[in-house]
Coordinates of C-alpha atoms in Angstrom, one line a residue:
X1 CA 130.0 91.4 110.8
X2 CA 127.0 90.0 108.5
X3 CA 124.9 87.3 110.3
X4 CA 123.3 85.8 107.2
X5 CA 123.7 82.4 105.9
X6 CA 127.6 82.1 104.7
X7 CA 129.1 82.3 101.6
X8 CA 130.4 79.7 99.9
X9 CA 134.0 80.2 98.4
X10 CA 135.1 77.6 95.9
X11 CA 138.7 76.3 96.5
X12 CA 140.0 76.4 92.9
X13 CA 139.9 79.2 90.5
X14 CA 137.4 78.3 87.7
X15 CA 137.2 80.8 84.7
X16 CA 135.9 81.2 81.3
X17 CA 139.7 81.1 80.4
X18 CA 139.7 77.8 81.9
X19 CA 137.8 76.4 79.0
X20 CA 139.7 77.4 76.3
X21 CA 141.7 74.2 74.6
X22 CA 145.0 74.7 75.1
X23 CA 147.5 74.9 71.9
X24 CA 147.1 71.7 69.9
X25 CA 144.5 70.9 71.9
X26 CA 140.9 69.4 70.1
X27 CA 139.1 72.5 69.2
X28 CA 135.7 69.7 68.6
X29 CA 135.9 68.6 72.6
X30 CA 132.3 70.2 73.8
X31 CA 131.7 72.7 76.5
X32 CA 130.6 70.2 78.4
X33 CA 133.7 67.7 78.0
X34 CA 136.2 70.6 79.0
X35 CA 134.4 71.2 82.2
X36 CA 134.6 67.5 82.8
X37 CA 137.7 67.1 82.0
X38 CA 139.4 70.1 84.5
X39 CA 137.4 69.3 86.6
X40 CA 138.8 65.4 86.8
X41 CA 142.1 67.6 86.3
X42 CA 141.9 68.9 89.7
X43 CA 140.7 66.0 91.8
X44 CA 143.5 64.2 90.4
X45 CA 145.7 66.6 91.1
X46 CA 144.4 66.6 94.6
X47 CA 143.0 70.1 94.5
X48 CA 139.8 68.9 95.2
X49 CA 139.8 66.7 98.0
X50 CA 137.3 63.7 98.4
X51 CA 134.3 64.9 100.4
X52 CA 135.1 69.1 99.8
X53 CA 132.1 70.9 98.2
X54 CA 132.7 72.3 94.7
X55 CA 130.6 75.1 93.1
X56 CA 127.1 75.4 92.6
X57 CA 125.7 75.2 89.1
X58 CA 124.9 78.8 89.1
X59 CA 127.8 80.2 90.6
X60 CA 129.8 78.0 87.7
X61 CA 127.8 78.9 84.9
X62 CA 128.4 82.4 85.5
X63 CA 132.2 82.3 86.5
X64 CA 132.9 80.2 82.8
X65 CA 130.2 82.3 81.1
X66 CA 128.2 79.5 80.1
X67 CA 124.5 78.2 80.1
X68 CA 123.6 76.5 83.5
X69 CA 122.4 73.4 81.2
X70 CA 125.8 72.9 80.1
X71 CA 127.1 72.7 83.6
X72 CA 124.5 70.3 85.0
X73 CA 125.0 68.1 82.3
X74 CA 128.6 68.2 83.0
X75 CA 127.9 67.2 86.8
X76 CA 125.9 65.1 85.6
X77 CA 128.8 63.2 83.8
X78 CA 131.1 63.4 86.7
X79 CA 128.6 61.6 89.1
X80 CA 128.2 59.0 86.5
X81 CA 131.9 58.3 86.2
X82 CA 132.1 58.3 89.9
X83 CA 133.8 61.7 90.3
X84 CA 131.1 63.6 92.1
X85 CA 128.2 62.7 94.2
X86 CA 125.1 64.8 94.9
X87 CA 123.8 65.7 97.9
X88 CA 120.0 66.8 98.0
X89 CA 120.1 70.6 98.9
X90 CA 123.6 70.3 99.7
X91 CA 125.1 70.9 96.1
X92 CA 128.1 68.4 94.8
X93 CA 130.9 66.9 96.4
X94 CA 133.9 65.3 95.8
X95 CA 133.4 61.8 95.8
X96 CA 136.1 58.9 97.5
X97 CA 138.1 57.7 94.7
X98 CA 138.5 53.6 95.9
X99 CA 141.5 52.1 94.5
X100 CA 142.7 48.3 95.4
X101 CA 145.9 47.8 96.7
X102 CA 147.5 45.9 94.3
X103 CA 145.9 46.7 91.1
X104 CA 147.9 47.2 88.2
X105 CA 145.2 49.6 86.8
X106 CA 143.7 52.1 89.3
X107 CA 140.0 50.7 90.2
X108 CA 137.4 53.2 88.6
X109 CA 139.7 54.9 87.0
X110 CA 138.2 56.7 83.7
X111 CA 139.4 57.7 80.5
X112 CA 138.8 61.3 79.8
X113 CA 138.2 60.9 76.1
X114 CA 136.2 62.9 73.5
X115 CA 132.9 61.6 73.5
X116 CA 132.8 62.3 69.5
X117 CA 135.1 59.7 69.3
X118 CA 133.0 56.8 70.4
X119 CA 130.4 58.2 68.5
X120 CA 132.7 58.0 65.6
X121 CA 132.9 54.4 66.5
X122 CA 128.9 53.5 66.7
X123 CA 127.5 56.7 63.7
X124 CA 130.9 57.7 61.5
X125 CA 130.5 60.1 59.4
X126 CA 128.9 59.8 55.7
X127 CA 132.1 61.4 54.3
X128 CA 134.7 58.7 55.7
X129 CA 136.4 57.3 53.1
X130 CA 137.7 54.3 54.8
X131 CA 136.9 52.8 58.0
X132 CA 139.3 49.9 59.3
X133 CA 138.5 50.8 63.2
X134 CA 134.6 50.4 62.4
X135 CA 133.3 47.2 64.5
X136 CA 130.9 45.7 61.8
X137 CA 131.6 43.7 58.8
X138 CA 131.1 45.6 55.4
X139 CA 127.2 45.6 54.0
X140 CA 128.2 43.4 51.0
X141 CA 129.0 40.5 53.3
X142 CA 125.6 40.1 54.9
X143 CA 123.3 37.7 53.2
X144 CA 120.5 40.0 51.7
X145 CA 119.0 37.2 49.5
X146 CA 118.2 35.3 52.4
X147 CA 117.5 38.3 55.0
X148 CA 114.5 39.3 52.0
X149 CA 113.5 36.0 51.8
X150 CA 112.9 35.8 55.4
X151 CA 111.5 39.0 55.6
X152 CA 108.9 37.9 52.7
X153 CA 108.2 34.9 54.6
X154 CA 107.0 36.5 58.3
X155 CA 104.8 39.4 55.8
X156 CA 103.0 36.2 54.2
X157 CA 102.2 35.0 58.0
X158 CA 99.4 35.7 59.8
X159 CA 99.5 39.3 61.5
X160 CA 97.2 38.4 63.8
X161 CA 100.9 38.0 66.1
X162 CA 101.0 41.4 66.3
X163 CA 97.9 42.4 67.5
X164 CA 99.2 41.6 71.4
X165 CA 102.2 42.6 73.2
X166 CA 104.1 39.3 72.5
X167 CA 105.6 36.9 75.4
X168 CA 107.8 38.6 76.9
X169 CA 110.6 35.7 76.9
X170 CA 110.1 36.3 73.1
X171 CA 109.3 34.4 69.9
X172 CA 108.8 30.8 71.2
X173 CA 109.5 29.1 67.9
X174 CA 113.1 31.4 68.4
X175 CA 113.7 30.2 71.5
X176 CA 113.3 26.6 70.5
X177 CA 115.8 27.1 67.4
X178 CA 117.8 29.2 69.9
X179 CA 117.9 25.9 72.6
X180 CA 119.2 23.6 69.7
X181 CA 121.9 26.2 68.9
X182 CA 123.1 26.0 72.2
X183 CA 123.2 22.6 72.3
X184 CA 125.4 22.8 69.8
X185 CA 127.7 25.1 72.1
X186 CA 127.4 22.1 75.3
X187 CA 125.1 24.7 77.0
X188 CA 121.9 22.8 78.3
X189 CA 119.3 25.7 78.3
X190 CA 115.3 24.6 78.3
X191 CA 113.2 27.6 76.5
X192 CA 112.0 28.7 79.5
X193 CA 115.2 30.3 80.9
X194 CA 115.9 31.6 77.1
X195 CA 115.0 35.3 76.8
X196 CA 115.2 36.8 73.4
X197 CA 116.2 40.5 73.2
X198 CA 117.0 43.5 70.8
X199 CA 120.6 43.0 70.7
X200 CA 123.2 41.8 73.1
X201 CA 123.4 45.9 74.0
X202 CA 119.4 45.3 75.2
X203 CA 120.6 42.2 76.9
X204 CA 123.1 43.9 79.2
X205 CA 121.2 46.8 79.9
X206 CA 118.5 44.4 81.4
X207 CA 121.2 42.7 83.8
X208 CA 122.1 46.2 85.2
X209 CA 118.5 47.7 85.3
X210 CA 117.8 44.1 87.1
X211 CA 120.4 43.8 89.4
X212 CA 122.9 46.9 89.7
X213 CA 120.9 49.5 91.2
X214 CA 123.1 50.7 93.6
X215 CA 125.4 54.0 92.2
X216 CA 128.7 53.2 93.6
X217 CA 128.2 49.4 93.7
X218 CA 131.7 47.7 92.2
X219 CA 131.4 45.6 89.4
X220 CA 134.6 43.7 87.3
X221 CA 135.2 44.2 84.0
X222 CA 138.2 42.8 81.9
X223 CA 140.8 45.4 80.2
X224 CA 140.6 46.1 78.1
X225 CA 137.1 45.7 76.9
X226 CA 134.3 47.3 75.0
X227 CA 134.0 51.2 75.3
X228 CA 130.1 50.5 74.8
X229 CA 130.1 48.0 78.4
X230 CA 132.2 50.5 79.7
X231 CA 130.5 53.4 79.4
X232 CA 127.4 51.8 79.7
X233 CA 128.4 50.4 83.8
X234 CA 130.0 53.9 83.7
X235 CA 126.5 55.8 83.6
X236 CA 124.6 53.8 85.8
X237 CA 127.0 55.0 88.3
X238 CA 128.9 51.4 89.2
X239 CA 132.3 51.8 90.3
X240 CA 134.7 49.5 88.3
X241 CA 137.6 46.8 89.3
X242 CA 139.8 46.6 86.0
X243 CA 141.4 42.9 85.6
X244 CA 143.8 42.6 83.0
X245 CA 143.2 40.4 80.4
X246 CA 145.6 38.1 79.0
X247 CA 146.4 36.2 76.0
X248 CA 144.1 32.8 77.8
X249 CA 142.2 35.1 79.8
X250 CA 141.5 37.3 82.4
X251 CA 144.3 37.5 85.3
X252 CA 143.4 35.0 88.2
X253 CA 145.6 36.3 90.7
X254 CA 143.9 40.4 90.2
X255 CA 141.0 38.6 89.7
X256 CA 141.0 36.8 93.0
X257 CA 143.0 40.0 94.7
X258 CA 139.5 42.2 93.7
X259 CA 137.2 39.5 94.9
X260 CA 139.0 39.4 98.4
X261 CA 139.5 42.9 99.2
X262 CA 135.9 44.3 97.9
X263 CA 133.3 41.3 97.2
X264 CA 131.7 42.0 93.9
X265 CA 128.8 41.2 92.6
X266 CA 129.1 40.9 88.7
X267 CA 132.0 40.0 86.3
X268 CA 131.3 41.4 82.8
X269 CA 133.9 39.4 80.5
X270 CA 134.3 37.6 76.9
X271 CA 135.2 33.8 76.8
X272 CA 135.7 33.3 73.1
X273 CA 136.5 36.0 70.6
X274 CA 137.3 38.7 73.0
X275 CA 136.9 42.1 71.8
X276 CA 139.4 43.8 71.1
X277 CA 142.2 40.9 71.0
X278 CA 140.4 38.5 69.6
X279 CA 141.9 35.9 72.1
X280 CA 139.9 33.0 74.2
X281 CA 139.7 32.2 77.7
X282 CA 141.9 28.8 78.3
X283 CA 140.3 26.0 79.9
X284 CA 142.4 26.0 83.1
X285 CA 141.2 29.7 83.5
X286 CA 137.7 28.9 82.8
X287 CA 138.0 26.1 85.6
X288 CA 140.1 28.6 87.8
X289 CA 137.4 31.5 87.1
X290 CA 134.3 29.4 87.9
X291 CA 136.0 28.2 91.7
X292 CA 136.4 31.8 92.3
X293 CA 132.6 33.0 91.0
X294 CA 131.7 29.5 93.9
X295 CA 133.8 30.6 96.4
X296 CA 132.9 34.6 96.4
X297 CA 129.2 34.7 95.4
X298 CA 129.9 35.9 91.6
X299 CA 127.5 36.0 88.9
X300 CA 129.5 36.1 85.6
X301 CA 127.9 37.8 83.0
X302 CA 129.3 35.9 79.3
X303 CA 129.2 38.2 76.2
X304 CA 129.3 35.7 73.6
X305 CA 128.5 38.0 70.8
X306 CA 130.8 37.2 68.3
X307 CA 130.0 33.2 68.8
X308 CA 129.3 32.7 65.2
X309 CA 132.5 34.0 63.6
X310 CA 134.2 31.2 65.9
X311 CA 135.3 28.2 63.9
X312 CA 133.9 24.7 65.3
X313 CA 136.6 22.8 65.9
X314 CA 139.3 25.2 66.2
X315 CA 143.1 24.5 67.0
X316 CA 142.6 27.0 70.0
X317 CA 140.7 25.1 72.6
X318 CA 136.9 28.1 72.9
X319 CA 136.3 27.6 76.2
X320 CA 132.7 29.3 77.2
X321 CA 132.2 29.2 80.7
X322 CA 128.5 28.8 80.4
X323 CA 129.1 25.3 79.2
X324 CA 131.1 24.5 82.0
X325 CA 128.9 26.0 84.6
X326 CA 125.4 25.3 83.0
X327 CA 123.8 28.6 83.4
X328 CA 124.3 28.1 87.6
X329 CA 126.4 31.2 87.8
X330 CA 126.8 32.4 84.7
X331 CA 124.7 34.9 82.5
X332 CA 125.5 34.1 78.6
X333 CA 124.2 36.3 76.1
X334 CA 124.3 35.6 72.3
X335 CA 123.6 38.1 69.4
X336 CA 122.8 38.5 65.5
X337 CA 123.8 41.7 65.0
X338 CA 127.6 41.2 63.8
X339 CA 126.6 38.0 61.5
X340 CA 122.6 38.8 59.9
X341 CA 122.3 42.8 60.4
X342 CA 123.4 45.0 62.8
X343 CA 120.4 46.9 62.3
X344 CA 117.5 44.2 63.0
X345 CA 118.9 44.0 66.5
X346 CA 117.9 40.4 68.0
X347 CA 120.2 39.2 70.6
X348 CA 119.6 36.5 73.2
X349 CA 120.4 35.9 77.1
X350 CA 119.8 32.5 79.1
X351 CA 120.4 32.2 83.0
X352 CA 119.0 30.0 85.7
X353 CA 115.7 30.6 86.7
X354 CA 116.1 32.9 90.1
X355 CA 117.8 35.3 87.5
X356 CA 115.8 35.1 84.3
X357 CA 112.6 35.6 86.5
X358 CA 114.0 38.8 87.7
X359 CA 115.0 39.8 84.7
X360 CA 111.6 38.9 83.1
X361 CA 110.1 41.8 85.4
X362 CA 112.0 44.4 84.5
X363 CA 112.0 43.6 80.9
X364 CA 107.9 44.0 81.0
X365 CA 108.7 47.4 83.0
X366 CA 111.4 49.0 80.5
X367 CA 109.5 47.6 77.5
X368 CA 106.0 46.4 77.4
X369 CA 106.4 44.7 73.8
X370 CA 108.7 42.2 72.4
X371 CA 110.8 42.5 69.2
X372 CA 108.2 40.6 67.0
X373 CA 109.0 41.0 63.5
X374 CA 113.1 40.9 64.1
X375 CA 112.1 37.5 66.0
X376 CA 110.5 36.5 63.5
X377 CA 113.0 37.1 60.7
X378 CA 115.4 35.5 62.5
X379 CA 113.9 32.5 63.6
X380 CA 113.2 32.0 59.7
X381 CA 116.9 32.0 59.0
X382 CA 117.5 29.6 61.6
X383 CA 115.1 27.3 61.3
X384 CA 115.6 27.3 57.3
X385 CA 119.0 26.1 57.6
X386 CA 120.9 28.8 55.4
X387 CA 122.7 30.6 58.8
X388 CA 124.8 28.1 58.9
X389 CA 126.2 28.4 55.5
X390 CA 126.3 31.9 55.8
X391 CA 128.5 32.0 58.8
X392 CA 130.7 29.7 57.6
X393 CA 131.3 31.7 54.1
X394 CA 131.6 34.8 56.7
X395 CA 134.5 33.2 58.7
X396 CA 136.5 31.7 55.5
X397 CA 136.2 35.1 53.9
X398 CA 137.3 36.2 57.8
X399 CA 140.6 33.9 57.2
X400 CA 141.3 35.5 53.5
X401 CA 141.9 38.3 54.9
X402 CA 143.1 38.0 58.1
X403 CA 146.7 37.4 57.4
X404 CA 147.9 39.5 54.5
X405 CA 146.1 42.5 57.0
X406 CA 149.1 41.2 59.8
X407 CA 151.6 40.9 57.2
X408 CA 150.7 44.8 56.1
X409 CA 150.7 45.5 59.0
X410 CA 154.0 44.2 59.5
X411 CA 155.5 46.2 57.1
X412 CA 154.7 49.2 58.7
X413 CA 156.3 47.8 61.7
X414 CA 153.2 46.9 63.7
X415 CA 153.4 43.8 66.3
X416 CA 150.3 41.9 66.1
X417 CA 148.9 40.7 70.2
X418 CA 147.8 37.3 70.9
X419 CA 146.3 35.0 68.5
X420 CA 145.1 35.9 65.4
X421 CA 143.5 32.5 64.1
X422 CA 139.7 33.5 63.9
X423 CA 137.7 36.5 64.2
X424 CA 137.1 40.2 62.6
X425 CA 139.8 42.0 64.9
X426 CA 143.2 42.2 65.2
X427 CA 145.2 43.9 68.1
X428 CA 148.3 45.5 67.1
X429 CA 151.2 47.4 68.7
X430 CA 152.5 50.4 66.8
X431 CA 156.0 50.9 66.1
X432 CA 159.0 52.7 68.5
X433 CA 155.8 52.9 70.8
X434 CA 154.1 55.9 69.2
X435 CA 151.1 57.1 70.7
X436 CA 148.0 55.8 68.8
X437 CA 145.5 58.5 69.4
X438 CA 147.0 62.0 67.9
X439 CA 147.9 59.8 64.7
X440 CA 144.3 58.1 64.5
X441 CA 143.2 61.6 65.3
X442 CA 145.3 62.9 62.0
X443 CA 143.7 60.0 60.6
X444 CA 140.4 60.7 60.7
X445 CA 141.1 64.3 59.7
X446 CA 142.0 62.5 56.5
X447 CA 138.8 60.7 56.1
X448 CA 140.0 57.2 57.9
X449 CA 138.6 56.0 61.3
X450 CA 140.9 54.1 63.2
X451 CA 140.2 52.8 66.7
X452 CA 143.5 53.7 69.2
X453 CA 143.6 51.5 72.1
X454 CA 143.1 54.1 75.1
X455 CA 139.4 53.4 73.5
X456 CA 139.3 49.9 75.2
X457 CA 142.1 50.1 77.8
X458 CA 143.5 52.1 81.1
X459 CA 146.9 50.5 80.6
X460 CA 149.4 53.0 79.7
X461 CA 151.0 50.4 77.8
X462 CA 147.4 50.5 75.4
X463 CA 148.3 53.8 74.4
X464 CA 150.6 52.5 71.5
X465 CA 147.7 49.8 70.7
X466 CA 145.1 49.6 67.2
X467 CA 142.4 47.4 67.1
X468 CA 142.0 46.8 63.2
X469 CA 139.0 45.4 60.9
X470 CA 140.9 43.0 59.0
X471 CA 137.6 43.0 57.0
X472 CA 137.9 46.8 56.5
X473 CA 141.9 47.1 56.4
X474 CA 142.7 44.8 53.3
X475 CA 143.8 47.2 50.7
X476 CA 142.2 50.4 53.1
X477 CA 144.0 54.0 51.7
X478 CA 143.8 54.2 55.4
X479 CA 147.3 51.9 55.8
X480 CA 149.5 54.1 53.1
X481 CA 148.4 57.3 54.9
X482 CA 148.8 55.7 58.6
X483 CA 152.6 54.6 57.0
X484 CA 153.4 58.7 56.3
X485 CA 152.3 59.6 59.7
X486 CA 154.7 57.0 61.2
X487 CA 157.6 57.5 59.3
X488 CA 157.1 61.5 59.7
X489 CA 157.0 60.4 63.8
X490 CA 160.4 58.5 63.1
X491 CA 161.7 61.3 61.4
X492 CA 160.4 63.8 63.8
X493 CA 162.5 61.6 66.5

C-alpha cells in the first residue's frame, strides 16, 4: 500500500464532453462560461457540497482538454460570484451559499448569463441595424453645437491647468456650478464634500474600493437593477441581499427582514428614474428607508444618474433621499453621461465628510490625476446656461415618444410596469408569458438588440420582462420582427 501523499479524486465526473453545448444550446457561450456554468450546475444540484474540494486547475484542464488559462479564469469567475473560495496551497472549495429566510429571491443568487450579452449591451456590434434595448439616447439628440463650443472654449484657456495633477475633489469652478445644481434638487452640499468623477461608473467603483473590501461582505441591492452595479459588486467578491423593488420603491418589509437577520453595510438603489422601470421611490418609503439606514447603521448609496431626464415639477412626487437625509447617511452620485456624452465621462458624488475624506484617499491611490479637460467642458455648459435648455428639449422629445412606443407595444400584446410618465425606459411584460431571452436572442440574430429582463432581475416572473428605449423603439424594424416571433410562439402553442 503506497505511503505517499494521497490522491485526490474529484467527486463529479468532469469531461471534455461536458463542454459541449447541448442541442439548441448558444454555440457563442466561451469555454470559459461553460465551465462556469456546470460547474454552478452541480453545486446547485447539490453535487458539490459547500466546503468539498473540487479539482485542481491542472487535473481540470487536462480532463476537459483545455488550456490551464481557461480554467483559472473560470475559477476565477466562480470565486467572484461567490461560488468558490480559494484556499492558499489548498486548491478551491465550495463556498457556503447564505440565503435569508424569508427572501423572495435567494440572497447571492447569480444569473448564469452569456457574458456577450452584456457586452452587447455596453459595445453592440457595428452591424446592428436597430437597437431599442441600447441604454443611451441616439447621437443626434446630444447637443454637439454647444459640446464644440465648449470644447473651443477650455482649448482658448490657459493650459498651464494641465501642467499638475489637478485637485483631486476635481474642477473647483465644477463643483461650485455642481453645489448650485444641487440646490436646485433641496440637497445642501458645500464644495468641499463635492467630488467630481469620470462617470457615475468611476463614482461607484470608488465607494467599493473605499469601503467594501471584504470578499464575502453582504451588500443590498434593489431587483431588479443594473447588470453593470451588479456585476460590478459581483466581482469584488460581495455577497448580495436582493430586495424587490416596487412600483414606489424598494420593499420595506424584505428590506427590514435583510437588515435584521445579517446587518449590512451598503444599500445600492435608485430614488428617481429607476433603471429599468423607470419608477420613483414614494415619499413614505423614502421616510420609511431613512429610519431603517438610522436604526441599522446603513449607508445608502443614491444613483441619481438619470436626474436630468426627470421633469421639475412632476405629477409623480421624485423623492431623492439625499434631500431628505442631507448627505448624513446617504452617498448621491450624479452623472453627464446619459444627457451631454456618454463618452466624456464626468459624473459627480457628494457625502458627508467622514466618507468623502476616505474616499478622497483612495481616489489619489487608483488614479493620481483628475479628469481635467472633461471638467472643464462641462463646467462650460453649466455655467453658460445652455444645459438647461438642452435637457429640457431632451425630456419633451422623451414624452413624444414615450406613448405611441406603449401603444405599439400594446398591439403586440405587451403590458407596460409602473409608471411611464418621464424617462428613456419603459418596462414591459410580453404576452401569454413568453420567455424574453430565446426571442431577444432570435432578435439579435436578425440585427436588433433587445434587452430581456433576466438581464436586470432574479425573479422568475422577469423572465417574460423587456426593458425598451422608447427613444430607440419608435418606428424600430425591431417591433414588426419581435411581432413574427410572438405570433409564431402563439402558434407554436
Amino acid at each position: 500500500m503506497s505511503r505517499g501523499r494521497p490522491v485526490h479524486r474529484p467527486a463529479v465526473t468532469f469531461n471534455k464532453e461536458a463542454l459541449i453545448p447541448a442541442a439548441g444550446g448558444c454555440k457563442r457561450t466561451s469555454l470559459v462560461d461553460r465551465i462556469f456554468e456546470r460547474i454552478v450546475a452541480e453545486i446547485q444540484s447539490g453535487r458539490l457540497a459547500p466546503a468539498k474540494r473540487i479539482h485542481s486547475v491542472r487535473q481540470l484542464a487536462d480532463e476537459c482538454e483545455v488550456s490551464r488559462d481557461t480554467v483559472a479564469r473560470a475559477y476565477d469567475k466562480l470565486v467572484a460570484h461567490g461560488y468558490l473560495e480559494s484556499r492558499a496551497g489548498s486548491g478551491f472549495f465550495v463556498r457556503a451559499q447564505r440565503r435569508p429566510v424569508q427572501a423572495p429571491i435567494e440572497a447571492g443568487a447569480v444569473p448564469t448569463l452569456p457574458d456577450w450579452w452584456r457586452f452587447q449591451l455596453v459595445q453592440p456590434a457595428a452591424n446592428l441595424s436597430s437597437m431599442p434595448g441600447l441604454g443611451l439616447l441616439p447621437s443626434d439628440w446630444l447637443d454637439e453645437t454647444g459640446l464644440a463650443k465648449a470644447m473651443r472654449a477650455v482649448a482658448r484657456g490657459s493650459m498651464r491647468s494641465f501642467t499638475g495633477y489637478g485637485d483631486t475633489l476635481g474642477y473647483l469652478p465644477l463643483r461650485q456650478q455642481l453645489q448650485a445644481k444641487l440646490r436646485d434638487l433641496h440637497i445642501d452640499a458645500p464644495v468641499a464634500r463635492i467630488m467630481v468623477t469620470a462617470g457615475a461608473t468611476h463614482a461607484l467603483h470608488l465607494i467599493i474600493l473605499a469601503w467594501l473590501r471584504t470578499p464575502g461582505e453582504q451588500v443590498l441591492v434593489e431587483d431588479p437593477c443594473s447588470f453593470l452595479l451588479r456585476d460590478r459588486l459581483l466581482a469584488s467578491g460581495l455577497h448580495l441581499l436582493w430586495v424587490p423593488r416596487e412600483a414606489d420603491g424598494p420593499n420595506i418589509e424584505a428590506l427590514r427582514d435583510y437588515c435584521t437577520q445579517h446587518r449590512p453595510r451598503f444599500f445600492f438603489c435608485n430614488s428617481v428614474l429607476h433603471n429599468p422601470t423607470s419608477s420613483h421611490i414614494s415619499p413614505h418609503k423614502a421616510f420609511q428607508i431613512l429610519r431603517l439606514a438610522e436604526e441599522f447603521d446603513l449607508i445608502i448609496v443614491e444613483d441619481d444618474t438619470y436626474c436630468d431626464l426627470m421633469p421639475p415639477g412632476a405629477a409623480v412626487p421624485a423623492t431623492r433621499l439625499a434631500s431628505l437625509d442631507q448627505l448624513q447617511r446617504v452617498i448621491y452620485i450624479g452623472s453627464f453621461s446619459k444627457t451631454i456624452a456618454p463618452g466624456l465621462r464626468v459624473g459627480y458624488m457628494c457625502a458627508n465628510a467622514k466618507i468623502l475624506d476616505w474616499l478622497q484617499v483612495y481616489r489619489t491611490v487608483s488614479e493620481i490625476a483628475a479628469q481635467s479637460v472633461g471638467e472643464r467642458v462641462i463646467y462650460q455648459l453649466l455655467s453658460q446656461g445652455g444645459y438647461r435648455h438642452h435637457c429640457a428639449q431632451l425630456r419633451s422629445r422623451l414624452d413624444e415618444c414615450r406613448q405611441p412606443v406603449i401603444e405599439a407595444l400594446g398591439a403586440l400584446g405587451c403590458t407596460v410596469d409602473g409608471d411611464t410618465s418621464a424617462g428613456m425606459y419603459v418596462w414591459a411584460t410580453l404576452p401569454h408569458d413568453l420567455d424574453a431571452m430565446p426571442l431577444a436572442d432570435e432578435l439579435l440574430k436578425q440585427g436588433h438588440l433587445l434587452a430581456p429582463g433576466v438581464l436586470f432581475s432574479l425573479d422568475r416572473h422577469a423572465a417574460s420582462k423587456m426593458r425598451f428605449n422608447v427613444t430607440r423603439t419608435l418606428a424600430s424594424p425591431a417591433l414588426p420582427a419581435l411581432k413574427r416571433l410572438i405570433q409564431a410562439r402563439a402558434r407554436a402553442a
